[in-house]
Each structure stands twice: as C-alpha cells, then as structure tokens.
mmCIF file of C-alpha atoms in Angstrom:
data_model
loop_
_atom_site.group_PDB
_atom_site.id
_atom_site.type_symbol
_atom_site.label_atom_id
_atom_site.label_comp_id
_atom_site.label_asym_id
_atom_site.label_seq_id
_atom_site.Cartn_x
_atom_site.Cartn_y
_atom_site.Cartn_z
ATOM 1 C CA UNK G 84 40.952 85.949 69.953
ATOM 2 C CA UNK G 85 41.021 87.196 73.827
ATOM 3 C CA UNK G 86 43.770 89.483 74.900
ATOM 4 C CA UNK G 87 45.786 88.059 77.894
ATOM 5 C CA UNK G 88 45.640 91.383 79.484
ATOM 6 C CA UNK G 89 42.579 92.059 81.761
ATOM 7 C CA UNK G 90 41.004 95.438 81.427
ATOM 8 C CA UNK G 91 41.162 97.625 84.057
ATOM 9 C CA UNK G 92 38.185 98.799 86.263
ATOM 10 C CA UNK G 93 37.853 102.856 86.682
ATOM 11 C CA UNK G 94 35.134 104.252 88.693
ATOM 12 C CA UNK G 95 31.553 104.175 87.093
ATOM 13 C CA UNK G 96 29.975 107.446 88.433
ATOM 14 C CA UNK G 97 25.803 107.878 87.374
ATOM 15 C CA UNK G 98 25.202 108.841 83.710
ATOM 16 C CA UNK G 99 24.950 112.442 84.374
ATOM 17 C CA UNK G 100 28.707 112.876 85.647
ATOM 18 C CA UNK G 101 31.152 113.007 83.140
ATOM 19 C CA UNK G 102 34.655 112.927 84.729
ATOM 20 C CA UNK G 103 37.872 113.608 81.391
ATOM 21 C CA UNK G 104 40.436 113.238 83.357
ATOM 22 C CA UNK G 105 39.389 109.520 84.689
ATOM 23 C CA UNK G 106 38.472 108.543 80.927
ATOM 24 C CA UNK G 107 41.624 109.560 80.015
ATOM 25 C CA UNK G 108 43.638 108.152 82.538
ATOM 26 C CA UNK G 109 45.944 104.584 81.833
ATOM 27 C CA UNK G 110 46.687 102.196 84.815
ATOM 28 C CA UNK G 111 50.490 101.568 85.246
ATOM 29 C CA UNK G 112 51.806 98.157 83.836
ATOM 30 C CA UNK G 113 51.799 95.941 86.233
ATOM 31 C CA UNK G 114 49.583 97.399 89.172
ATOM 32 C CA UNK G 115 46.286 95.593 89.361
ATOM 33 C CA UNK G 116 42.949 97.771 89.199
ATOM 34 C CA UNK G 117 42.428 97.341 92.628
ATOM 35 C CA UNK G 118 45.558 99.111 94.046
ATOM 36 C CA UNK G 119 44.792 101.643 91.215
ATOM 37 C CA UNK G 120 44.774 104.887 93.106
ATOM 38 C CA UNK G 121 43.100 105.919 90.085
ATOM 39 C CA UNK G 122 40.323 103.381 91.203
ATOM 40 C CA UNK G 123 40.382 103.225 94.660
ATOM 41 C CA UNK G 124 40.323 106.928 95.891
ATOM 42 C CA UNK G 125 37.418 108.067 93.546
ATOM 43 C CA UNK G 126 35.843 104.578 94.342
ATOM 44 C CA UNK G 127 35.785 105.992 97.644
ATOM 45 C CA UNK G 128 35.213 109.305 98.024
ATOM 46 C CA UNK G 129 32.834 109.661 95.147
ATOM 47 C CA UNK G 130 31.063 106.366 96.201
ATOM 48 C CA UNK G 131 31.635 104.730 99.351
ATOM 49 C CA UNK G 132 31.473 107.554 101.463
ATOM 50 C CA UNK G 133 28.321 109.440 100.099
ATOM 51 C CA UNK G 134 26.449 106.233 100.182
ATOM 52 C CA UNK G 135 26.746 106.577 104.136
ATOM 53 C CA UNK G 136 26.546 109.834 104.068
ATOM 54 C CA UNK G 137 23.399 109.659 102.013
ATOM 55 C CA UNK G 138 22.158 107.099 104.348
ATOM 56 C CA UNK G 139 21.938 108.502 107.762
ATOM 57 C CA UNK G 140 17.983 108.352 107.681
ATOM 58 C CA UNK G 141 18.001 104.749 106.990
ATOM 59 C CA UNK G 142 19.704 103.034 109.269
ATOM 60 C CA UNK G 143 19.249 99.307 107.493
ATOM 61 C CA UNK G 144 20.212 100.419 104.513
ATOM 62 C CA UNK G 145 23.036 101.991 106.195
ATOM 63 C CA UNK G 146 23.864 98.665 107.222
ATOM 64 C CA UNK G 147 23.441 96.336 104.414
ATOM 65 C CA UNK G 148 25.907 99.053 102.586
ATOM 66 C CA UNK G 149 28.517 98.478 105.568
ATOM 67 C CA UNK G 150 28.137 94.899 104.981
ATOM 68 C CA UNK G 151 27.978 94.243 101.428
ATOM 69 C CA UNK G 152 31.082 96.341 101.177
ATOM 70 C CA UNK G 153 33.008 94.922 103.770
ATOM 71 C CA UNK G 154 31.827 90.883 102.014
ATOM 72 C CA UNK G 155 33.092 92.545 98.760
ATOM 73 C CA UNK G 156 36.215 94.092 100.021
ATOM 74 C CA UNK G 157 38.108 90.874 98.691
ATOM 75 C CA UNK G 158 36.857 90.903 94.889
ATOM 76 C CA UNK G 159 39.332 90.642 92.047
ATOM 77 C CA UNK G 160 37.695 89.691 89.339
ATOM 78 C CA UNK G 161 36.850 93.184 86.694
ATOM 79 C CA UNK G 162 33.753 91.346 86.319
ATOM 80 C CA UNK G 163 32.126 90.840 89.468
ATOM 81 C CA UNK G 164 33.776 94.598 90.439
ATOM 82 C CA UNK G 165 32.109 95.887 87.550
ATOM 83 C CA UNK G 166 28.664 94.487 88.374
ATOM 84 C CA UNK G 167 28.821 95.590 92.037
ATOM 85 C CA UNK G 168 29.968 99.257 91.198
ATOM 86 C CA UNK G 169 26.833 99.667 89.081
ATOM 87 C CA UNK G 170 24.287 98.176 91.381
ATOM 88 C CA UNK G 171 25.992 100.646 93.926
ATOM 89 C CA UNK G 172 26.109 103.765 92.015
ATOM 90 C CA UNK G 173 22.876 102.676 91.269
ATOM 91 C CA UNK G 174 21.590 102.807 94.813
ATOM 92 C CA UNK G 175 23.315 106.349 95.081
ATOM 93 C CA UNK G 176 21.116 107.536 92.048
ATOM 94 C CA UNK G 177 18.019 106.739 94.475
ATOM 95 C CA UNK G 178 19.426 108.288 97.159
ATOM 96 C CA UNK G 179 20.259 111.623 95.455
ATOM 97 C CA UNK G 180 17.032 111.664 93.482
ATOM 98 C CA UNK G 181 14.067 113.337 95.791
ATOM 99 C CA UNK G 182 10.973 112.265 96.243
ATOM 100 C CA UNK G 183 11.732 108.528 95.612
ATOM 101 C CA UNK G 184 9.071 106.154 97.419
ATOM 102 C CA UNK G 185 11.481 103.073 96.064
ATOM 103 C CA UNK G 186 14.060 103.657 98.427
ATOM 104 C CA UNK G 187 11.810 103.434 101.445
ATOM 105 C CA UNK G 188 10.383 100.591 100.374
ATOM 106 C CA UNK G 189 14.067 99.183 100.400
ATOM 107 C CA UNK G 190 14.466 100.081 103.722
ATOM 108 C CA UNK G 191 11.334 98.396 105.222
ATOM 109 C CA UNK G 192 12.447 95.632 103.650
ATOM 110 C CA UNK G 193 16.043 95.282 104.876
ATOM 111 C CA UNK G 194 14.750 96.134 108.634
ATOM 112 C CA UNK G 195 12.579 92.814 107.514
ATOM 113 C CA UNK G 196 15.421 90.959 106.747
ATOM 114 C CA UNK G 197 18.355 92.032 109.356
ATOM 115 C CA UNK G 198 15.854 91.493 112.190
ATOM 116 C CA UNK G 199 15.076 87.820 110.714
ATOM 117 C CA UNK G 200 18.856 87.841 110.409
ATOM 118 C CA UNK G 201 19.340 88.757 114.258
ATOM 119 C CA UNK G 202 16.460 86.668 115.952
ATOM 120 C CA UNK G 203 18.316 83.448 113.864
ATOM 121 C CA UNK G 204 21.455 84.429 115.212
ATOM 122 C CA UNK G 205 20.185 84.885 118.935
ATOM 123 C CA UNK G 206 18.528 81.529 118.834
ATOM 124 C CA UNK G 207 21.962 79.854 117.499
ATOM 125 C CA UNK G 208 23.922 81.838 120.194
ATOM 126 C CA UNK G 209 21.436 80.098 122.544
ATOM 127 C CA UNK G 210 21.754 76.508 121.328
ATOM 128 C CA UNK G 211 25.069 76.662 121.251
ATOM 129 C CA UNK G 212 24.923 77.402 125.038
ATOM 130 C CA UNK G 213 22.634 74.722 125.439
ATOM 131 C CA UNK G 214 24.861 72.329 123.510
ATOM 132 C CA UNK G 215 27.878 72.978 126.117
ATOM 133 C CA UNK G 216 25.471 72.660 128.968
ATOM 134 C CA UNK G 217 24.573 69.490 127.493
ATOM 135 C CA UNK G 218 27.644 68.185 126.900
ATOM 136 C CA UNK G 219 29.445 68.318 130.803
ATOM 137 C CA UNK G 220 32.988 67.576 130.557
ATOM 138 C CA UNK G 221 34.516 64.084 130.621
ATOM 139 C CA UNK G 222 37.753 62.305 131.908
ATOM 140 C CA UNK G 223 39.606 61.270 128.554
ATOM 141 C CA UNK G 224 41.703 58.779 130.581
ATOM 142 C CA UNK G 225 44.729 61.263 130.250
ATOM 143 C CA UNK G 226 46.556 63.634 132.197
ATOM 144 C CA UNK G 227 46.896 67.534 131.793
ATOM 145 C CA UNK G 228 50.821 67.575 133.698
ATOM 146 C CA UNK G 229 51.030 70.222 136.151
ATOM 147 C CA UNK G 230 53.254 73.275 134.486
ATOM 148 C CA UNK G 231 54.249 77.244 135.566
ATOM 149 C CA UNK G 232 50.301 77.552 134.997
ATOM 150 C CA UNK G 233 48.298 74.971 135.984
ATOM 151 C CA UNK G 234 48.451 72.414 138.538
ATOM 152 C CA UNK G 235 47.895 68.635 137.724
ATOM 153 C CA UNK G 236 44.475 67.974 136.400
ATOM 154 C CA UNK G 237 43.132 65.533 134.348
ATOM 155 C CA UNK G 238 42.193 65.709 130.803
ATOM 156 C CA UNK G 239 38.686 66.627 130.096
ATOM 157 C CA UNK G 240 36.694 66.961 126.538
ATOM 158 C CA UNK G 241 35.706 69.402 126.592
ATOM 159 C CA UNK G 242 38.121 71.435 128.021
ATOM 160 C CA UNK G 243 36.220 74.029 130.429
ATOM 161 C CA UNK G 244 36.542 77.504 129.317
ATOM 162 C CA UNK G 245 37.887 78.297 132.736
ATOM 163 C CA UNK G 246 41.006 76.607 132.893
ATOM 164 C CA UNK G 247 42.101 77.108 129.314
ATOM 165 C CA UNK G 248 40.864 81.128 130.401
ATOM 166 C CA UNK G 249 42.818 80.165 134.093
ATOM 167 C CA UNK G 250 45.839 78.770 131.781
ATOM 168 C CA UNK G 251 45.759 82.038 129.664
ATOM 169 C CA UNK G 252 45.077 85.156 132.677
ATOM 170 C CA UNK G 253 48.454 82.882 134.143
ATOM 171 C CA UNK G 254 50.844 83.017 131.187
ATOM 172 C CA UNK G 255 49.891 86.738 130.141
ATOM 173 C CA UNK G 256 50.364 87.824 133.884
ATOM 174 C CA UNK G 257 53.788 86.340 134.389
ATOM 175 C CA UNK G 258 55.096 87.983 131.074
ATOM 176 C CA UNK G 259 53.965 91.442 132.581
ATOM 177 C CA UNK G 260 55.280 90.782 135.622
ATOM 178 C CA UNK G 261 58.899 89.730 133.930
ATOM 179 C CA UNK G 262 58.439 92.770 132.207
ATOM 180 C CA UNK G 263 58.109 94.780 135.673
ATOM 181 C CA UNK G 264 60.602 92.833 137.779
ATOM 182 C CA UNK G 265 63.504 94.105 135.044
ATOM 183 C CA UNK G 266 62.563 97.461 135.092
ATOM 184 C CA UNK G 267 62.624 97.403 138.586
ATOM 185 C CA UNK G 268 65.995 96.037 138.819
ATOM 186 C CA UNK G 269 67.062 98.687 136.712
ATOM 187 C CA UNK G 270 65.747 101.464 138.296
ATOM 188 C CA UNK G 271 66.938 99.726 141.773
ATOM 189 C CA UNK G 272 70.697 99.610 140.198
ATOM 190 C CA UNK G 273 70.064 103.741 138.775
ATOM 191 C CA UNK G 274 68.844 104.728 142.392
ATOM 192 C CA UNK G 275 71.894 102.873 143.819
ATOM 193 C CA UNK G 276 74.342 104.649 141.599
ATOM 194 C CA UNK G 277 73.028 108.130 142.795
ATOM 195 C CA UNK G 278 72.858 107.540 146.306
ATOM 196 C CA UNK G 279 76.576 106.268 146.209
ATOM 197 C CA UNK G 280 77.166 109.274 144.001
ATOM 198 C CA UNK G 281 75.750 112.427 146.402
ATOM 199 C CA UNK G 282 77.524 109.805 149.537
ATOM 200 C CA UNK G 283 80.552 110.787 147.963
ATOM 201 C CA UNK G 284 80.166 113.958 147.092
ATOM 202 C CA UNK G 285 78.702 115.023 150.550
ATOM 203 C CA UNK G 286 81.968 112.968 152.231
ATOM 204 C CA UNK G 287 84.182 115.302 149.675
ATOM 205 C CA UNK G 288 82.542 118.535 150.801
ATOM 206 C CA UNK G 289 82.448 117.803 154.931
ATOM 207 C CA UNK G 290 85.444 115.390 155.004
ATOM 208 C CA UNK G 291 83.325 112.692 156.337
ATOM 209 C CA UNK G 292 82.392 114.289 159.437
ATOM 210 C CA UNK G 293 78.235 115.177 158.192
ATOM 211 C CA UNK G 294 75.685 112.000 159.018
ATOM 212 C CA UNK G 295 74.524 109.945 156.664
ATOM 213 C CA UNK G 296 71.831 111.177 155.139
ATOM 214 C CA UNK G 297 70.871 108.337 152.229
ATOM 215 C CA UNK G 298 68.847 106.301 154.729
ATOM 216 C CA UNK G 299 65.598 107.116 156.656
ATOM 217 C CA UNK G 300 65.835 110.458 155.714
ATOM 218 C CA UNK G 301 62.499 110.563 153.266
ATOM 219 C CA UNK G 302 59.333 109.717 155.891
ATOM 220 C CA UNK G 303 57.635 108.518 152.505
ATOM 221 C CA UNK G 304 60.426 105.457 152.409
ATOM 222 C CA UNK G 305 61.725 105.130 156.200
ATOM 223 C CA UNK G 306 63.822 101.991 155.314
ATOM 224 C CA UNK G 307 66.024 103.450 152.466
ATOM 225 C CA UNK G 308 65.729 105.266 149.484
ATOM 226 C CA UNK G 309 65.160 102.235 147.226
ATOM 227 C CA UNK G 310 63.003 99.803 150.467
ATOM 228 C CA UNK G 311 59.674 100.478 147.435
ATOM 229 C CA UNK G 312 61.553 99.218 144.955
ATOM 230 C CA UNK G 313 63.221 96.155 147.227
ATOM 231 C CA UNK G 314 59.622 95.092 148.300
ATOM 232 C CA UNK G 315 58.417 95.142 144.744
ATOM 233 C CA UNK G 316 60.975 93.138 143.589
ATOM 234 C CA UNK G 317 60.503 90.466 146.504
ATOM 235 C CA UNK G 318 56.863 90.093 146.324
ATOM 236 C CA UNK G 319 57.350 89.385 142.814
ATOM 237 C CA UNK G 320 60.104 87.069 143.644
ATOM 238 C CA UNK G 321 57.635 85.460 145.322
ATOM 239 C CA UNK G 322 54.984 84.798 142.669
ATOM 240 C CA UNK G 323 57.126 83.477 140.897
ATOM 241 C CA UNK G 324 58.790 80.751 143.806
ATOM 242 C CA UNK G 325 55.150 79.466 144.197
ATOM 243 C CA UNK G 326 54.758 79.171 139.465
ATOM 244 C CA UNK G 327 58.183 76.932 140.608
ATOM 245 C CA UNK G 328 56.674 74.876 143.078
ATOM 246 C CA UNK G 329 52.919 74.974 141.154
ATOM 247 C CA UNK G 330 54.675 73.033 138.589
ATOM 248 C CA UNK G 331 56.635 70.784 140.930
ATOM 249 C CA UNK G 332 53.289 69.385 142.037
ATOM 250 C CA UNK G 333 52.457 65.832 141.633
ATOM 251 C CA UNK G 334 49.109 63.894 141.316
ATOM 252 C CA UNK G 335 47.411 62.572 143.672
ATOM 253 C CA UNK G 336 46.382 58.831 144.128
ATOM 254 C CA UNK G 337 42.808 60.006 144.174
ATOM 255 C CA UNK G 338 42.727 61.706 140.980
ATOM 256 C CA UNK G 339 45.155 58.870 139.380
ATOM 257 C CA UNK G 340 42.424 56.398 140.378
ATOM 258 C CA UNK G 341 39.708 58.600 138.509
ATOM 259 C CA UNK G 342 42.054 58.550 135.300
ATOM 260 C CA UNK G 343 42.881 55.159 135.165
ATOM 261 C CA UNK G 344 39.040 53.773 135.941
ATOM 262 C CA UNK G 345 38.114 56.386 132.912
ATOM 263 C CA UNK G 346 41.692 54.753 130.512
ATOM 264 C CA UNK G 347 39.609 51.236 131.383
ATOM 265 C CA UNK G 348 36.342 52.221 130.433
ATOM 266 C CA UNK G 349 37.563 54.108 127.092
ATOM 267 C CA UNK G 350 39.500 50.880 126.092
ATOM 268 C CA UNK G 351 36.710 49.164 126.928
ATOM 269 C CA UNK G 352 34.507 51.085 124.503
ATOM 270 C CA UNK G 353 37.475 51.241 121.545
ATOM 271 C CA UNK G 354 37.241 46.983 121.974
ATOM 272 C CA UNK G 355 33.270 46.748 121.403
ATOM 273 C CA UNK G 356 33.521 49.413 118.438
ATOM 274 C CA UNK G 357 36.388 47.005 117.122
ATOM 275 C CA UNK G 358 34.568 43.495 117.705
ATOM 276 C CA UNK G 359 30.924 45.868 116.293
ATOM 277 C CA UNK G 360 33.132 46.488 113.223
ATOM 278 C CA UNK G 361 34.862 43.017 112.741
ATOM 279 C CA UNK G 362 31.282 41.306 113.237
ATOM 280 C CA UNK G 363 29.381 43.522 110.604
ATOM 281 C CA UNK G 364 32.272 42.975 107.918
ATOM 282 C CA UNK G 365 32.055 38.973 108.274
ATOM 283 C CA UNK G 366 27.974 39.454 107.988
#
C-alpha cells in the first residue's frame, strides 16, 4: 500500500559531502518541497550557483546549464526533481574533479549542438520574413472606423505592423501627455496662488503705491511668471483638438469604392466554395 503523502525532495550534494543538519531536517505540513527553504536555498547556493561559477571556461556548457534550468524551473513532480538534481550534481562532480578530459568533450559537443540550434533558428527568422513579404496585405471588404488614433482605413489581413505599431506609439503618447497636461495644471494653479500671495503681501507692506512686479519681471519668462506653463498647456490642447477631429473623419468615396469591389469579390469566392461543397456532397 502507497502512502498518500509525497516525499519530500532535500538537496542531493556528491557522495563525499555529508550535510546532518539537512538529513535531519522535516519539511513543514503542508508546504510543498519546492517552496522548502530547506530545498531551495541549498539547491541554490550549493548547486546552481557553483555550476556557473564552475563554468566560466566553457561557455556552452555555461549555457545549456542556464537553459536546462530555466526549462526545469516549473517541475513538481519529486520524481523528475530527483532525477535532474543527480544528473546536475553529477555534472558538478566533473567540474570539481581536475584533470577530466570528459568534460571537454561535453563542451565541444554542446558548441556542436547550440550552433546547429542557432543557424535553424536564423533560417526560420528568415522565412518567416519571407512569408510576410509573400503574403502583401489584402482588402477584407471591411472597414477599420477612424478613432482618437487612426484615421479611416480599410481592413487589411494582414494587418501591417505599422499601423497596429502607428495605433500603439498613438494611444501610449496621449496617456503621457494626459499625464503631463494635469500636472501642468497643477503647477499652473500652485504658481498662481503664490504670485497672488507675495501681490498681497507687497500691497500690505507699500500700501499699494510699489509697481507690479509679478509680470515681465523674469527676462527668462517676459510674458508672466506662469506664460511656460500656459504654452505647454495650449500646445497640448492642441494635440489633442486635432485626436478630436482625427476621429471625426469620414471615408472617402474612393476608398469606399475599393471596399465594396473587394465585399463583391469575397462573396463571390464564399458562393463558389459553397456551390464546390454542395456539388462534391451530391457526387
């Protein structure tokens, strides 16, 4: 008879360390082994990082180490945790031992295999560009309505990378500029506040009689103390009139005459695929 309760996993460290105080050591009820601190930090520090410590020489083992970790990070089975542990202490036992023509044989053949691995992933990164150049977008027979963004355009499939990139760069810009605009206005109302604050103050002291010195008295800001923060405010005003009348557009006849000739022809094409189906089931 099995016992419902999974043993837990504690680090495996080579035969010729001998750790009491991890043999001795009981997981708390209910924690799983792998949020064990008992199993993770030793895991770690004993394994993890002398592994690419020990590895600074080879660079491709080095990398498969990164990389088999990092493809095992998600295990939970004792099992499969188990296994891997060993093979890895394992691979440290090499690595400490000296002298040990193995482990450069290991590395030769990794380089082997992770520049296989990169000339196959090159060669897809180039179809793949092929493929899209291949492929030039076409009119779906629908429209892409003109919003804050975009202006009216007409459904394509693909969608070009530059106006879903032209739709994004749009969208993140106006949230950082409705960011700006109300710190702005805050710092507009603050600067009125003081100015109407030492007005007072220097009314108070001369009995009105001194000049008024809160406007074109800085050189740096000739029309007022806050005319920076005024034309700020307005040219962002105005970025955001023309997002208004961007999506106020409408479509031309031109490019409603290119939809509605590419609506015929894709209606066109549904009908044969229907008749090509109806005639093959009767056959």
């Amino acid at each position: 008879m099995t016992s419902r309760f999974r043993p837990s996993v504690r680090p495996l460290p080579p035969p010729h360390v001998f750790v009491p105080s991890l043999a001795q050591a009981t997981r708390p009820a209910g924690v799983p082994f792998f949020r064990d601190p008992l199993h993770t930090v030793p895991t770690k520090w004993s394994l993890f990082r002398p592994l690419l410590k020990g590895s600074t020489a080879h660079p491709a083992i080095r990398r498969e180490t990164r990389s088999s970790w990092r493809e095992k990070k998600g295990l939970t089975s004792v099992p499969r945790v188990r296994v891997f542990l060993e093979e890895q202490y394992a691979l440290l036992s090499k690595m400490i031992a000296p002298g040990t023509r193995s482990l450069e044989r290991f590395e030769c053949h990794l380089a082997e295999k992770h520049q296989r691995l990169d000339k196959m992933a090159l060669l897809a990164a180039e179809q793949e560009q092929q493929n899209l150049h291949a492929r030039p977008p076409r009119l779906t027979g629908a429209y892409h309505r003109p919003t804050l963004f975009n202006p009216p355009l007409p459904r394509l499939k693909p969608q070009p990378i530059s106006i879903s990139m032209m739709i994004h760069n749009r969208l993140r810009a106006r949230e950082r500029r409705m960011e700006r605009r109300r710190a702005y206005a805050s710092f507009l109302n603050d600067v009125k506040l003081e100015t109407a604050f030492w007005r007072e103050m220097e009314q108070a002291q001369k009995k009105g009689s001194g000049s008024d010195w809160t406007r074109g008295k800085d050189v740096r800001s000739p029309g007022g103390w806050d005319k920076i923060m005024r034309n700020e405010i307005e040219d962002m005003d105005k970025k955001f009139q023309r997002e208004n009348r961007r999506a106020g557009m409408v479509f031309d006849k031109r490019l409603m005459g290119r939809v509605a000739k590419a609506r015929s022809r894709k209606e066109t094409w549904w009908k044969a695929q229907k008749t090509e189906g109806l005639s093959s089931d009767t056959g």
